[in-house]
Amino acid sequence: MPASPFKSSEIEAGRKLFATEWDFAFAAGTLDRLPPMTGVEIAFAGRSNVGKSSLINALTNRKALARTSNTPGRTQELIYFTMADTPLRLVDMPGYGYAEAPKSKVREWTNLIHAYLAGRANLARVYVLIDARHGLKDVDNAVLKTLDQSAVSYQLILTKTDQVKPKDLEARLTATAAAIAKRPAAFPEILVTSSREGEGMPELRAAIVRVLKERRS
Ligand code: GTP
Ligand code: MG
């Protein structure tokens, strides 16, 4: 595992940011129901069932802030979470690539996801979650392309690393890093997480503190 690129003061600032209670703010099923483009938005995107909602719960130290489920298609709207003392807004997104859902629904979600990612001026960072067991798929690459074309800064997060042997995880990391090497808006470093075990949460919190600082300066 690579050494943490964060100073201990950044890890501490991240811990503090997420030590205060985060709350559900609102949900939007269509773009016209989104709130005005104020604040600093950070969105969590990824295939259905990759662990977006679970990651938000782990990040905010809450068991059931975001609704999770064993079956794909749980999150069906853009769900906003806020906290009193910060302009940050965390956005839990519906998953894409859920093959068993009705075609009209899949189209609706896919359109919503791409339109949101391409057209939000205050979207400071997108975390694109990739299941460590499965790696990047075509549907992921379509989302990365939208983000590259819109020049929205994004970083990949491997999820569910508790389900993968260290050697396989290393190979997955190398292959994924190679696959995104030429993508213009992608962070070259990939975060490694397990919401179940808490792995990577201090680093992700510290990364979010950096996003906030960049937006303020
Ligand atoms: P949609 O809202 O349907 O797109 O799914 P999602 O990406 O929000 O996934 P969700 O957080 O609902 O998690 C899907 C399933 O994966 C649940 O059964 C979780 O318990 C499981 N899961 C999430 N994170 C982890 C993890 O770190 N490790 C393991 N082993 N399972 C996880
Ligand atoms: Mg979800």
Short mmCIF file of C-alpha atoms and ligand atoms in Angstrom, two decimals:
data_model
loop_
_atom_site.label_atom_id
_atom_site.label_comp_id
_atom_site.label_asym_id
_atom_site.label_seq_id
_atom_site.Cartn_x
_atom_site.Cartn_y
_atom_site.Cartn_z
CA MET A 1 0.00 0.00 0.00
CA PRO A 2 1.43 3.45 -0.84
CA ALA A 3 2.29 5.69 2.11
CA SER A 4 -0.29 8.35 2.98
CA PRO A 5 0.37 11.51 0.94
CA PHE A 6 -1.18 13.61 3.72
CA LYS A 7 0.47 15.39 6.60
CA SER A 8 -0.77 14.48 10.07
CA SER A 9 -2.21 18.02 10.36
CA GLU A 10 -4.33 17.35 7.25
CA ILE A 11 -5.53 14.02 8.61
CA GLU A 12 -6.51 15.83 11.81
CA ALA A 13 -8.33 18.58 9.90
CA GLY A 14 -10.24 15.87 8.02
CA ARG A 15 -11.19 14.13 11.23
CA LYS A 16 -12.50 17.41 12.64
CA LEU A 17 -14.51 18.25 9.53
CA PHE A 18 -16.36 14.97 9.78
CA ALA A 19 -16.64 14.86 13.58
CA THR A 20 -19.61 17.23 13.44
CA GLU A 21 -23.01 15.86 12.55
CA TRP A 22 -23.90 15.72 8.86
CA ASP A 23 -27.56 15.74 7.88
CA PHE A 24 -29.80 14.96 4.97
CA ALA A 25 -30.61 18.27 3.22
CA PHE A 26 -32.66 17.41 0.14
CA ALA A 27 -33.17 15.07 -2.79
CA ALA A 28 -33.54 15.94 -6.47
CA GLY A 29 -34.78 13.50 -9.08
CA THR A 30 -34.46 15.94 -11.96
CA LEU A 31 -32.00 18.73 -12.79
CA ASP A 32 -34.61 21.47 -12.42
CA ARG A 33 -35.11 20.48 -8.79
CA LEU A 34 -31.46 21.00 -7.91
CA PRO A 35 -30.61 23.79 -5.48
CA PRO A 36 -28.86 26.97 -6.71
CA MET A 37 -25.19 26.49 -7.56
CA THR A 38 -23.79 27.79 -4.29
CA GLY A 39 -21.51 26.06 -1.85
CA VAL A 40 -18.85 23.52 -2.69
CA GLU A 41 -20.24 20.27 -4.03
CA ILE A 42 -18.48 16.94 -3.90
CA ALA A 43 -20.27 14.09 -5.64
CA PHE A 44 -19.91 10.33 -5.34
CA ALA A 45 -20.55 8.51 -8.60
CA GLY A 46 -20.20 4.88 -9.60
CA ARG A 47 -21.92 1.75 -10.82
CA SER A 48 -24.97 0.60 -8.97
CA ASN A 49 -24.07 -1.30 -5.78
CA VAL A 50 -20.40 -0.19 -5.82
CA GLY A 51 -20.82 1.26 -2.32
CA LYS A 52 -21.42 5.01 -2.77
CA SER A 53 -23.99 5.37 0.00
CA SER A 54 -21.98 3.12 2.34
CA LEU A 55 -18.90 5.28 1.72
CA ILE A 56 -20.81 8.43 2.69
CA ASN A 57 -21.93 6.74 5.90
CA ALA A 58 -18.38 5.66 6.73
CA LEU A 59 -17.04 9.10 5.89
CA THR A 60 -19.54 10.90 8.11
CA ASN A 61 -19.38 8.31 10.91
CA ARG A 62 -23.08 7.60 10.53
CA LYS A 63 -24.62 4.15 10.22
CA ALA A 64 -27.62 5.08 8.11
CA LEU A 65 -27.34 8.67 6.93
CA ALA A 66 -27.41 7.51 3.31
CA ARG A 67 -29.67 4.58 2.50
CA THR A 68 -27.85 1.45 1.42
CA SER A 69 -29.02 -1.90 0.12
CA ASN A 70 -27.85 -5.34 -0.97
CA THR A 71 -29.75 -4.96 -4.20
CA PRO A 72 -28.67 -2.44 -6.86
CA GLY A 73 -30.75 0.64 -7.62
CA ARG A 74 -31.19 1.83 -4.04
CA THR A 75 -30.31 5.50 -4.54
CA GLN A 76 -32.61 6.95 -7.20
CA GLU A 77 -32.11 10.68 -6.83
CA LEU A 78 -29.27 13.10 -6.17
CA ILE A 79 -29.19 13.12 -2.38
CA TYR A 80 -27.59 16.11 -0.66
CA PHE A 81 -25.96 16.03 2.76
CA THR A 82 -24.81 19.17 4.55
CA MET A 83 -23.29 20.25 7.82
CA ALA A 84 -23.80 23.57 9.58
CA ASP A 85 -20.25 24.90 9.71
CA THR A 86 -19.07 24.38 6.14
CA PRO A 87 -20.08 25.29 2.56
CA LEU A 88 -19.46 21.66 1.65
CA ARG A 89 -22.27 19.56 0.23
CA LEU A 90 -21.88 15.84 -0.25
CA VAL A 91 -23.95 14.41 -3.09
CA ASP A 92 -24.87 10.73 -3.16
CA MET A 93 -25.70 9.83 -6.77
CA PRO A 94 -27.86 7.12 -8.28
CA GLY A 95 -25.76 4.28 -9.66
CA TYR A 96 -25.31 3.62 -13.35
CA GLY A 97 -25.03 0.36 -15.26
CA TYR A 98 -27.85 -1.44 -13.46
CA ALA A 99 -28.84 -3.86 -16.21
CA GLU A 100 -31.95 -5.33 -14.58
CA ALA A 101 -33.77 -2.03 -14.08
CA PRO A 102 -36.48 -1.02 -16.60
CA LYS A 103 -34.88 0.53 -19.69
CA SER A 104 -36.74 3.82 -19.30
CA LYS A 105 -35.48 4.17 -15.71
CA VAL A 106 -31.90 3.37 -16.73
CA ARG A 107 -32.08 6.03 -19.44
CA GLU A 108 -33.55 8.55 -16.99
CA TRP A 109 -30.82 7.93 -14.37
CA THR A 110 -28.03 7.88 -16.95
CA ASN A 111 -29.19 11.18 -18.43
CA LEU A 112 -29.52 12.74 -14.99
CA ILE A 113 -26.04 11.55 -13.96
CA HIS A 114 -24.29 12.79 -17.10
CA ALA A 115 -26.17 16.10 -17.17
CA TYR A 116 -25.41 16.78 -13.51
CA LEU A 117 -21.72 15.91 -13.88
CA ALA A 118 -21.33 18.04 -16.99
CA GLY A 119 -23.22 21.12 -15.92
CA ARG A 120 -22.58 22.03 -12.32
CA ALA A 121 -20.35 25.08 -11.86
CA ASN A 122 -19.89 24.52 -8.12
CA LEU A 123 -18.99 20.85 -8.49
CA ALA A 124 -15.50 20.92 -7.01
CA ARG A 125 -14.63 17.23 -7.15
CA VAL A 126 -16.19 13.97 -8.21
CA TYR A 127 -15.15 10.73 -6.59
CA VAL A 128 -15.76 7.89 -9.01
CA LEU A 129 -16.06 4.63 -7.13
CA ILE A 130 -14.80 1.42 -8.67
CA ASP A 131 -15.36 -2.01 -7.12
CA ALA A 132 -11.89 -3.36 -6.31
CA ARG A 133 -13.07 -6.84 -7.32
CA HIS A 134 -14.20 -5.80 -10.80
CA GLY A 135 -12.16 -2.80 -11.99
CA LEU A 136 -13.13 -0.24 -14.64
CA LYS A 137 -16.01 -1.11 -16.98
CA ASP A 138 -17.31 0.56 -20.16
CA VAL A 139 -20.03 2.39 -18.22
CA ASP A 140 -17.36 3.86 -15.95
CA ASN A 141 -15.30 5.01 -18.91
CA ALA A 142 -18.36 6.79 -20.33
CA VAL A 143 -18.65 8.78 -17.09
CA LEU A 144 -14.91 9.54 -17.03
CA LYS A 145 -15.25 10.83 -20.59
CA THR A 146 -18.08 13.19 -19.57
CA LEU A 147 -15.93 14.49 -16.70
CA ASP A 148 -12.87 14.95 -18.94
CA GLN A 149 -14.93 16.80 -21.54
CA SER A 150 -16.42 19.07 -18.89
CA ALA A 151 -13.05 19.57 -17.16
CA VAL A 152 -14.44 18.47 -13.79
CA SER A 153 -11.68 17.29 -11.47
CA TYR A 154 -12.19 13.69 -10.39
CA GLN A 155 -10.45 10.96 -8.46
CA LEU A 156 -11.03 7.22 -8.50
CA ILE A 157 -11.73 5.29 -5.33
CA LEU A 158 -11.44 1.52 -5.15
CA THR A 159 -14.16 0.16 -2.84
CA LYS A 160 -14.73 -3.06 -0.88
CA THR A 161 -11.02 -3.76 -0.56
CA ASP A 162 -11.83 -6.05 2.37
CA GLN A 163 -13.04 -8.49 -0.30
CA VAL A 164 -9.77 -8.58 -2.25
CA LYS A 165 -6.41 -10.23 -1.50
CA PRO A 166 -3.54 -7.71 -1.16
CA LYS A 167 -1.79 -9.09 -4.25
CA ASP A 168 -4.92 -8.80 -6.40
CA LEU A 169 -5.52 -5.30 -5.04
CA GLU A 170 -2.04 -4.24 -6.06
CA ALA A 171 -2.58 -5.58 -9.58
CA ARG A 172 -5.96 -3.84 -9.77
CA LEU A 173 -4.40 -0.56 -8.67
CA THR A 174 -1.64 -0.78 -11.28
CA ALA A 175 -4.06 -1.66 -14.09
CA THR A 176 -6.52 1.08 -13.11
CA ALA A 177 -3.78 3.71 -12.84
CA ALA A 178 -2.53 2.75 -16.31
CA ALA A 179 -6.05 2.95 -17.74
CA ILE A 180 -6.56 6.54 -16.55
CA ALA A 181 -3.01 7.81 -17.13
CA LYS A 182 -3.97 9.83 -20.20
CA ARG A 183 -7.25 11.17 -18.90
CA PRO A 184 -6.87 14.94 -18.50
CA ALA A 185 -9.14 15.64 -15.52
CA ALA A 186 -8.24 12.53 -13.49
CA PHE A 187 -6.07 12.51 -10.40
CA PRO A 188 -3.27 10.01 -11.06
CA GLU A 189 -3.46 8.70 -7.47
CA ILE A 190 -6.22 6.27 -6.65
CA LEU A 191 -7.72 6.02 -3.18
CA VAL A 192 -8.22 2.61 -1.61
CA THR A 193 -11.13 2.12 0.75
CA SER A 194 -13.28 -0.29 2.70
CA SER A 195 -16.39 1.23 4.21
CA ARG A 196 -16.87 -1.95 6.19
CA GLU A 197 -13.47 -1.70 7.86
CA GLY A 198 -12.87 2.03 7.66
CA GLU A 199 -9.79 1.70 5.47
CA GLY A 200 -8.94 4.91 3.61
CA MET A 201 -11.45 7.12 5.44
CA PRO A 202 -8.89 9.37 7.20
CA GLU A 203 -7.18 9.95 3.83
CA LEU A 204 -10.46 10.65 2.01
CA ARG A 205 -11.46 13.14 4.72
CA ALA A 206 -8.08 14.86 4.37
CA ALA A 207 -8.46 14.93 0.57
CA ILE A 208 -11.83 16.66 0.98
CA VAL A 209 -10.26 19.27 3.27
CA ARG A 210 -7.80 20.01 0.44
CA VAL A 211 -10.65 20.45 -2.05
CA LEU A 212 -12.30 22.92 0.29
CA LYS A 213 -9.04 24.87 0.74
CA GLU A 214 -8.43 25.03 -3.02
CA ARG A 215 -11.93 26.42 -3.59
CA ARG A 216 -11.52 29.06 -0.92
CA SER A 217 -8.12 30.32 -2.09
P1 GTP B 1 -26.90 2.21 -5.44
O1 GTP B 1 -27.47 3.29 -4.60
O2 GTP B 1 -27.88 1.10 -5.68
O3 GTP B 1 -26.28 2.69 -6.71
O4 GTP B 1 -25.71 1.46 -4.61
P2 GTP B 1 -24.51 2.11 -3.79
O5 GTP B 1 -23.35 2.32 -4.69
O6 GTP B 1 -24.97 3.28 -3.00
O7 GTP B 1 -24.11 0.90 -2.82
P3 GTP B 1 -24.48 0.69 -1.27
O8 GTP B 1 -23.71 1.64 -0.44
O9 GTP B 1 -25.95 0.65 -1.11
O10 GTP B 1 -23.83 -0.75 -1.02
C1 GTP B 1 -24.17 -1.86 -1.82
C2 GTP B 1 -23.79 -3.14 -1.08
O11 GTP B 1 -22.37 -3.22 -0.93
C3 GTP B 1 -24.36 -3.21 0.33
O12 GTP B 1 -24.77 -4.55 0.57
C4 GTP B 1 -23.18 -2.85 1.22
O13 GTP B 1 -23.23 -3.42 2.50
C5 GTP B 1 -22.01 -3.41 0.43
N1 GTP B 1 -20.77 -2.68 0.71
C6 GTP B 1 -20.57 -1.33 0.65
N2 GTP B 1 -19.31 -1.00 1.00
C7 GTP B 1 -18.69 -2.16 1.32
C8 GTP B 1 -17.37 -2.48 1.77
O14 GTP B 1 -16.49 -1.65 1.98
N3 GTP B 1 -17.09 -3.81 1.95
C9 GTP B 1 -18.02 -4.78 1.74
N4 GTP B 1 -17.64 -6.04 1.92
N5 GTP B 1 -19.27 -4.51 1.33
C10 GTP B 1 -19.61 -3.22 1.12
MG MG B 2 -26.71 4.33 -3.05
#
